[in-house]
Short mmCIF file of C-alpha atoms in Angstrom, two decimals:
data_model
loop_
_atom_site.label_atom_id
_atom_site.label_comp_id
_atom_site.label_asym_id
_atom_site.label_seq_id
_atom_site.Cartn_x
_atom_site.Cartn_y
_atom_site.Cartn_z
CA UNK M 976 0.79 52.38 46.20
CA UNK M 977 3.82 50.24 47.06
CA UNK M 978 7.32 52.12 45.50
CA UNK M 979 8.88 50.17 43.26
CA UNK M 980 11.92 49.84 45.51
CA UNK M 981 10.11 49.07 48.60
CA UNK M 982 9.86 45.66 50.60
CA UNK M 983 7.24 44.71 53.20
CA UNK M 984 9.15 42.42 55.65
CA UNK M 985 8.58 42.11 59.48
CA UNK M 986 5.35 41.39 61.71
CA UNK M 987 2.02 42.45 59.99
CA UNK M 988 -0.51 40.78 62.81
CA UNK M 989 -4.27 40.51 61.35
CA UNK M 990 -6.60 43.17 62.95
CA UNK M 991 -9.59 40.94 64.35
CA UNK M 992 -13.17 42.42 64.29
CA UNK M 993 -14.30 43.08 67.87
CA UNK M 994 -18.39 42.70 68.68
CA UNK M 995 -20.86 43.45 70.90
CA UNK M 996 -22.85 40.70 72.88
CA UNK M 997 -25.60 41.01 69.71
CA UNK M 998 -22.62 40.35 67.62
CA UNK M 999 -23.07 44.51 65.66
CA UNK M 1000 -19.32 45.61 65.46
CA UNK M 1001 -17.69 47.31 67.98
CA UNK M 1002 -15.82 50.31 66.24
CA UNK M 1003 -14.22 51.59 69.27
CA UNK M 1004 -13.03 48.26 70.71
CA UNK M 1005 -11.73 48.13 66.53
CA UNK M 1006 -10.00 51.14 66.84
CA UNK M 1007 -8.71 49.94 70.15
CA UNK M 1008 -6.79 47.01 68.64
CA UNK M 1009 -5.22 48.99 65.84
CA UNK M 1010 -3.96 51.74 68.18
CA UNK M 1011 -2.59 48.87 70.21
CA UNK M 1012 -1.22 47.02 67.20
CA UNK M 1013 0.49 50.69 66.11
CA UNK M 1014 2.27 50.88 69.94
CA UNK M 1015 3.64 47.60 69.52
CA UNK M 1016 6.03 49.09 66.38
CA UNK M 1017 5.66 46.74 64.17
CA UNK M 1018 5.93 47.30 60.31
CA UNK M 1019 2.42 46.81 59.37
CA UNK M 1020 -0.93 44.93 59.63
CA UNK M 1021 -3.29 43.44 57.54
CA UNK M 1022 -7.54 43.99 57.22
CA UNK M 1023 -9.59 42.03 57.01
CA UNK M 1024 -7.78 38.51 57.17
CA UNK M 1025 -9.06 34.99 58.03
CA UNK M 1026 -8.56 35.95 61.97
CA UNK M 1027 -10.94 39.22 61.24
CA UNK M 1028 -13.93 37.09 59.93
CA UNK M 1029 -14.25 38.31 57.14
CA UNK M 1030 -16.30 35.89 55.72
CA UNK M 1031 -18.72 36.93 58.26
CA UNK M 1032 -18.80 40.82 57.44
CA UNK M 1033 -21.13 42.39 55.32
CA UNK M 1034 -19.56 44.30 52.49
CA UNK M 1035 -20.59 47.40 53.47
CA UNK M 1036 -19.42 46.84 57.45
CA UNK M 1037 -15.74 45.31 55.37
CA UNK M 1038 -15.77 48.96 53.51
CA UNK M 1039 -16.05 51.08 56.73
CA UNK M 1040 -13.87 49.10 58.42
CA UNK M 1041 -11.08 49.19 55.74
CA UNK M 1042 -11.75 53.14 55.47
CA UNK M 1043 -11.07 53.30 58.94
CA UNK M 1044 -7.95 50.66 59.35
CA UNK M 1045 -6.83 53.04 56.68
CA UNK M 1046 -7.18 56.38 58.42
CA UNK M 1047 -5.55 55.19 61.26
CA UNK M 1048 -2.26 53.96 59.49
CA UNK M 1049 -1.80 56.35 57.37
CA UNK M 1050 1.86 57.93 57.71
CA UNK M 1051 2.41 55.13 60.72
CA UNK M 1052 2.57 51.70 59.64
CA UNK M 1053 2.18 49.72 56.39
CA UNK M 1054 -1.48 48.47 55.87
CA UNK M 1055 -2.07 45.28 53.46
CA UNK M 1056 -5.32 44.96 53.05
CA UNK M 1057 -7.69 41.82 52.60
CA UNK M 1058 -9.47 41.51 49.49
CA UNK M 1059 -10.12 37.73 49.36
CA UNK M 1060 -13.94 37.10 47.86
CA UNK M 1061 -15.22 34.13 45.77
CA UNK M 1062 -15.07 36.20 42.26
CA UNK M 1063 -12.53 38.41 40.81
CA UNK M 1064 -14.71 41.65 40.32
CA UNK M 1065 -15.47 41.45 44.34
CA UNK M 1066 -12.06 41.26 44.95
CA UNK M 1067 -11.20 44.22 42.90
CA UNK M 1068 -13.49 46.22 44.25
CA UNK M 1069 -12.09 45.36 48.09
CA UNK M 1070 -8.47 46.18 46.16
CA UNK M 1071 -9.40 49.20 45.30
CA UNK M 1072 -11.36 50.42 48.49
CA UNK M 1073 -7.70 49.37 50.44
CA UNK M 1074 -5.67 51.57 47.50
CA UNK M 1075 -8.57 53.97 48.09
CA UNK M 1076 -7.47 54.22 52.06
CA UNK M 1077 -4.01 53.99 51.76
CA UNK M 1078 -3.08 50.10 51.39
CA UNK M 1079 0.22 49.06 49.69
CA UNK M 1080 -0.88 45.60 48.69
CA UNK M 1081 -3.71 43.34 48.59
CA UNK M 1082 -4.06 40.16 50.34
CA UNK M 1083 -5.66 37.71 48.41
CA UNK M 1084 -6.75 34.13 48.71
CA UNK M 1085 -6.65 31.49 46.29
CA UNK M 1086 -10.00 30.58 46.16
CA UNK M 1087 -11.34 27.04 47.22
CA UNK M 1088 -13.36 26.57 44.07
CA UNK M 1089 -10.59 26.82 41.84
CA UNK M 1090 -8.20 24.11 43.48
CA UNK M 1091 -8.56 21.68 40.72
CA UNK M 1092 -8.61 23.98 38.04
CA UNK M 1093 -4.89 25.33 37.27
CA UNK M 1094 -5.81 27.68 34.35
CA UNK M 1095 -9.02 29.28 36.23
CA UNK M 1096 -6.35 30.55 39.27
CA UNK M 1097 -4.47 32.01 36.89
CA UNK M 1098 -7.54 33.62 35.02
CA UNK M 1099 -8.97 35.11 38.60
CA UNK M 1100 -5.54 36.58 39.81
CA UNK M 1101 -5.21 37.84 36.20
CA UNK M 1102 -8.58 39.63 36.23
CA UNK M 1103 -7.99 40.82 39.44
CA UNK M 1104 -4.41 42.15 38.55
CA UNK M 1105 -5.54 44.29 36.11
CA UNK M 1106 -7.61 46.53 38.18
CA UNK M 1107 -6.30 46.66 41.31
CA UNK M 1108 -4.33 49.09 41.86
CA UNK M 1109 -1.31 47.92 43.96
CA UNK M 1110 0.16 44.82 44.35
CA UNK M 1111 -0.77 41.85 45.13
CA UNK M 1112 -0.22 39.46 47.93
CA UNK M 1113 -1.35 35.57 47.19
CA UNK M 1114 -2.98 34.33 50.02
CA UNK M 1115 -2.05 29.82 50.09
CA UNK M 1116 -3.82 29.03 53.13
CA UNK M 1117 -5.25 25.03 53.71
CA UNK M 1118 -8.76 23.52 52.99
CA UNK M 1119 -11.56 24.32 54.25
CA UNK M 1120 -11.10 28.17 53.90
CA UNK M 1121 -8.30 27.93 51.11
CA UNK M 1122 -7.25 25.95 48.06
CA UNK M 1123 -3.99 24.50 49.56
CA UNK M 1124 -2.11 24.91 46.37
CA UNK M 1125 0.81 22.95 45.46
CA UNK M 1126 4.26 25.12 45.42
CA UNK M 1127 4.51 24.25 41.49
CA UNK M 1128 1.08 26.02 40.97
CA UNK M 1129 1.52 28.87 43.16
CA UNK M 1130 4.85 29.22 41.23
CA UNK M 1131 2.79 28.88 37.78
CA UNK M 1132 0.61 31.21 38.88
CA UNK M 1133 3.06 34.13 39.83
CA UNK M 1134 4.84 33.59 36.71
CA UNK M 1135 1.81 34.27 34.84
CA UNK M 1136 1.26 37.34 37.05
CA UNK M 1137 3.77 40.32 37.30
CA UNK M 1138 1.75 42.04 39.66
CA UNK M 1139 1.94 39.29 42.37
CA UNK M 1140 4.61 40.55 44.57
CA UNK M 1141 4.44 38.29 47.84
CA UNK M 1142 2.71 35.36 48.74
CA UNK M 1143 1.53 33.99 52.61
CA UNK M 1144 2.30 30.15 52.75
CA UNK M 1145 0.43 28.43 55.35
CA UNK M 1146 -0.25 25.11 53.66
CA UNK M 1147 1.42 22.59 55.45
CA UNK M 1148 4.87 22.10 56.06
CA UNK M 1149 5.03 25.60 55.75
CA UNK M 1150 8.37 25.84 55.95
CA UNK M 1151 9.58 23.47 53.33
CA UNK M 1152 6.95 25.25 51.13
CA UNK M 1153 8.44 28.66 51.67
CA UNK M 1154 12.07 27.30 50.96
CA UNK M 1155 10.78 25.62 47.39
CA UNK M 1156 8.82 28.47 46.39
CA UNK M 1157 12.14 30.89 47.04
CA UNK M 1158 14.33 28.56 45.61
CA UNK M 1159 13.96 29.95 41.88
CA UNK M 1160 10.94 32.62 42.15
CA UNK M 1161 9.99 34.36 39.32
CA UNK M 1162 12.33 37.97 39.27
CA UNK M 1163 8.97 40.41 40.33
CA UNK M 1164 8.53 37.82 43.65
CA UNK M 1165 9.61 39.78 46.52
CA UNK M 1166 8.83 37.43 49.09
CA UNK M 1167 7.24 35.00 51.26
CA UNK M 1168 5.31 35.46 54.36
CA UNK M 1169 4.57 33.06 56.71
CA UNK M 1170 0.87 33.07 58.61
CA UNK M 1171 -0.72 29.56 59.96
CA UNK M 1172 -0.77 31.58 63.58
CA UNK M 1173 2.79 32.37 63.73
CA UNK M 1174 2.87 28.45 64.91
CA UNK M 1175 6.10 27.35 63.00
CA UNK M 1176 7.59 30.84 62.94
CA UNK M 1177 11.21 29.71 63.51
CA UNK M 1178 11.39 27.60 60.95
CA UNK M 1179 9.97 29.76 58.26
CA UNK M 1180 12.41 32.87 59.30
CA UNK M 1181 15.35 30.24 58.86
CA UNK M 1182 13.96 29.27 55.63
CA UNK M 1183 14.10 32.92 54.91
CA UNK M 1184 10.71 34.35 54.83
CA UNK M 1185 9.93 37.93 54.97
CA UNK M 1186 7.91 37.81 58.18
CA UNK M 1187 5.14 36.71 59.59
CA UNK M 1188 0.88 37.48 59.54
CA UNK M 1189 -0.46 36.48 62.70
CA UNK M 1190 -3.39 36.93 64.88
CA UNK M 1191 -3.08 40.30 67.34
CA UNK M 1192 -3.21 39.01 70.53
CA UNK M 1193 0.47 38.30 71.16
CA UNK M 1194 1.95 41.27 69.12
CA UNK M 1195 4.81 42.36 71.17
CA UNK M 1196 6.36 38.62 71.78
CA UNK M 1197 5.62 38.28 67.35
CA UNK M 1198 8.10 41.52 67.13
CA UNK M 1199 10.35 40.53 69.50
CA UNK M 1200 11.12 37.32 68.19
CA UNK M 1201 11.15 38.46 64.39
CA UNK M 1202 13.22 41.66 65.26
CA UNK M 1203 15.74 39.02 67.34
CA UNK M 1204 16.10 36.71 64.47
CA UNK M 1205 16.38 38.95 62.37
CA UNK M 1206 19.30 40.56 64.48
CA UNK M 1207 20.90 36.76 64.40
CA UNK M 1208 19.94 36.97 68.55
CA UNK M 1209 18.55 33.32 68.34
CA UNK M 1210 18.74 32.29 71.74
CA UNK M 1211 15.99 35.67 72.61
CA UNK M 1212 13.93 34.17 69.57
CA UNK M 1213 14.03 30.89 70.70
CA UNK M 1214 12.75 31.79 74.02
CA UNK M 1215 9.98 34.15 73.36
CA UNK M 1216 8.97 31.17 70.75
CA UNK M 1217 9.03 27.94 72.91
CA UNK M 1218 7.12 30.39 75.60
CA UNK M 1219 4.32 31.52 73.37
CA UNK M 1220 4.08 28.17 71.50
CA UNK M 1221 1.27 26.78 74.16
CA UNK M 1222 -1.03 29.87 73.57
CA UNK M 1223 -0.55 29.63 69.77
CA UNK M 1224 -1.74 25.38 70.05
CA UNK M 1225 -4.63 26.28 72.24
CA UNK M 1226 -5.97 29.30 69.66
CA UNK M 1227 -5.47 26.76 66.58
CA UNK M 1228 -8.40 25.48 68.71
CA UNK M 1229 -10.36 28.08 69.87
CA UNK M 1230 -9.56 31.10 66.80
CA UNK M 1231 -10.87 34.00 66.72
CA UNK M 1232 -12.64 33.33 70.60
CA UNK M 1233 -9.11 33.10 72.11
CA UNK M 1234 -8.21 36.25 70.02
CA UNK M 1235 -10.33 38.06 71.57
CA UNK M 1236 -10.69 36.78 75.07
CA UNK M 1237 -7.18 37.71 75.23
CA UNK M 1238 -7.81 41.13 74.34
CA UNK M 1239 -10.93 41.27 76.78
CA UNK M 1240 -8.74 40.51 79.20
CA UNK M 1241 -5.97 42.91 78.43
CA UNK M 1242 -8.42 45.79 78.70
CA UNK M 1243 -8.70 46.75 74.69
CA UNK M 1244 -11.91 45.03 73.88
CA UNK M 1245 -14.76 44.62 75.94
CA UNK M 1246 -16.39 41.39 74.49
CA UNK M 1247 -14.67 37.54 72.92
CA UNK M 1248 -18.32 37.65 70.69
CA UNK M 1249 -17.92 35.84 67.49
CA UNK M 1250 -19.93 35.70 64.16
CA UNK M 1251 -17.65 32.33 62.96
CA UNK M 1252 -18.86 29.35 63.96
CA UNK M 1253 -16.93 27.21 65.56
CA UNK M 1254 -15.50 26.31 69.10
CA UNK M 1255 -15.56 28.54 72.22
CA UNK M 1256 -14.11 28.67 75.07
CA UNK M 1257 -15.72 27.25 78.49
CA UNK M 1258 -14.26 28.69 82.12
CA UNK M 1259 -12.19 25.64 82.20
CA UNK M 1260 -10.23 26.98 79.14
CA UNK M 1261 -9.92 29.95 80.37
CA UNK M 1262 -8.29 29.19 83.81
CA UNK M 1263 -5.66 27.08 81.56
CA UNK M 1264 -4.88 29.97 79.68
CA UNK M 1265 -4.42 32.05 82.55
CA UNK M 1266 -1.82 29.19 84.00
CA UNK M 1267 -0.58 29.09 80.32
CA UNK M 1268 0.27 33.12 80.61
CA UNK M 1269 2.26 32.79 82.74
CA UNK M 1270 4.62 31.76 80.27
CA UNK M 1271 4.88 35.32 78.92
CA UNK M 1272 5.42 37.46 81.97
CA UNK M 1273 8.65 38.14 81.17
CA UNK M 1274 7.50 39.91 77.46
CA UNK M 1275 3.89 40.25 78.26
CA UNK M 1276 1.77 42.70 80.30
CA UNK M 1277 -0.19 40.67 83.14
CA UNK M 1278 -4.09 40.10 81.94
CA UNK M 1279 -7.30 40.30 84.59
#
């Protein structure tokens, strides 16, 4: 349970869900990523997120998994768990399997169904609320996954929700969003995270968000830069941002694939298999982003 006093802030990255070739989960390469994600010292993670396909996992492989993302943080590193689903009780039950493990918050998305209808947000993060057992974190992430919620109803929606503590804005300009939304939050708001990849992470750290959730596979550059601004060193921010800025464009692309290709290449996973459909990456896109990595030598291990 998150203490009353507390306040998540920093880098949580999003553990991704590694698989074999046949596309059955790869527990060790999991546990790989989180023991990486734990050496790079940042302040927590999040399971299972957008960049973990979690729309793709069964609910029993999303229980073992959270049971073990658990285990391993426990004592180490704050763990927010996902508990996005299409209805409230599914949601609760994730919630409470996190609070079960260890989690200090849930991560929840507005659901895409309930874009148009203002009162039936409220209603599921209401329901959901009252059972969860720790905070929550309001997930406003864009169409097709998300509702893309205007900053007036994510604002009407905390209001009519104590237990929302912190929300992830990643509806375009995120930004300007996060600015509005902390301009006059309701008093139990605690904060604003940014996400969309860690793509316009400057800009929502000078807006004054918490931190950022991004995919895994630049961790160390994600700390470094947060940690700098955070330090008002904005010239070491600046560069580790303009430097990783190509990689993050190219996995807008390629997701989850480039995520894990990454890692494959880094030695902590042995496969870039994906359940999500969508793009992958061909051996020309892979030579580019071995020209593009060169980019992060300087905070970055080399990759095979």
């Amino acid at each position: 349970m998150e203490q009353p006093n507390s306040l998540l802030q920093g880098t949580f990255p999003v553990v991704p869900t590694p698989f074999h070739a046949n596309l059955d989960i790869d527990y060790d390469g999991f546990k790989n990523v989180i023991r990486y994600i734990i050496d790079c010292d940042v302040e927590g993670l999040v399971f299972p997120g957008l960049a973990s396909e979690y729309a793709q996992l069964s609910k029993a492989e999303r229980l073992e998994a959270t049971a073990i993302v658990g285990d391993m943080c426990r004592g180490k590193l704050d763990f927010v768990v996902g508990a996005s689903a299409p209805t409230p009780e599914e949601a609760i039950e994730y919630s409470i399997a996190g609070a079960q493990a260890g989690a200090v918050c849930a991560m929840v998305m507005a659901p895409l169904k309930f874009a148009q209808d203002e009162q039936a947000m409220i209603d599921f993060y209401r329901t959901l609320a009252e059972k969860a057992q720790i905070p929550i974190m309001l997930q406003n992430a864009p169409p097709p996954m998300g509702a893309g919620l205007n900053v007036d109803t994510v604002l009407k929606i905390i209001a009519a929700v104590p237990q929302i503590h912190y929300v992830k804005e990643e509806t375009m300009p995120c930004g300007q969003r996060i600015e509005q939304l902390l301009s006059n939050p309701p008093a139990h708001l605690k904060g604003v995270f940014g996400g969309a990849g860690g793509r316009y992470i400057l800009d929502e750290l000078d807006r004054n968000a918490l931190g950022t959730v991004p995919a895994c596979e630049l961790t160390e550059m994600h700390k470094t830069l947060v940690d700098a601004h955070r330090n008002h060193d904005y010239d070491t921010a600046f560069d580790a941002y303009t430097k990783m800025i190509p990689i993050l464009n190219m996995q807008a692309v390629y997701r989850c694939n480039l995520t894990k290709q990454i890692l494959v290449q880094r030695g902590i996973i042995n496969s870039n298999a994906v359940r999500v459909p969508g793009p992958v990456l061909d051996d020309k896109n892979i030579a580019e982003l071995n020209k593009l990595w060169r980019l992060v030598q300087d905070y970055m291990p080399a990759i095979a």
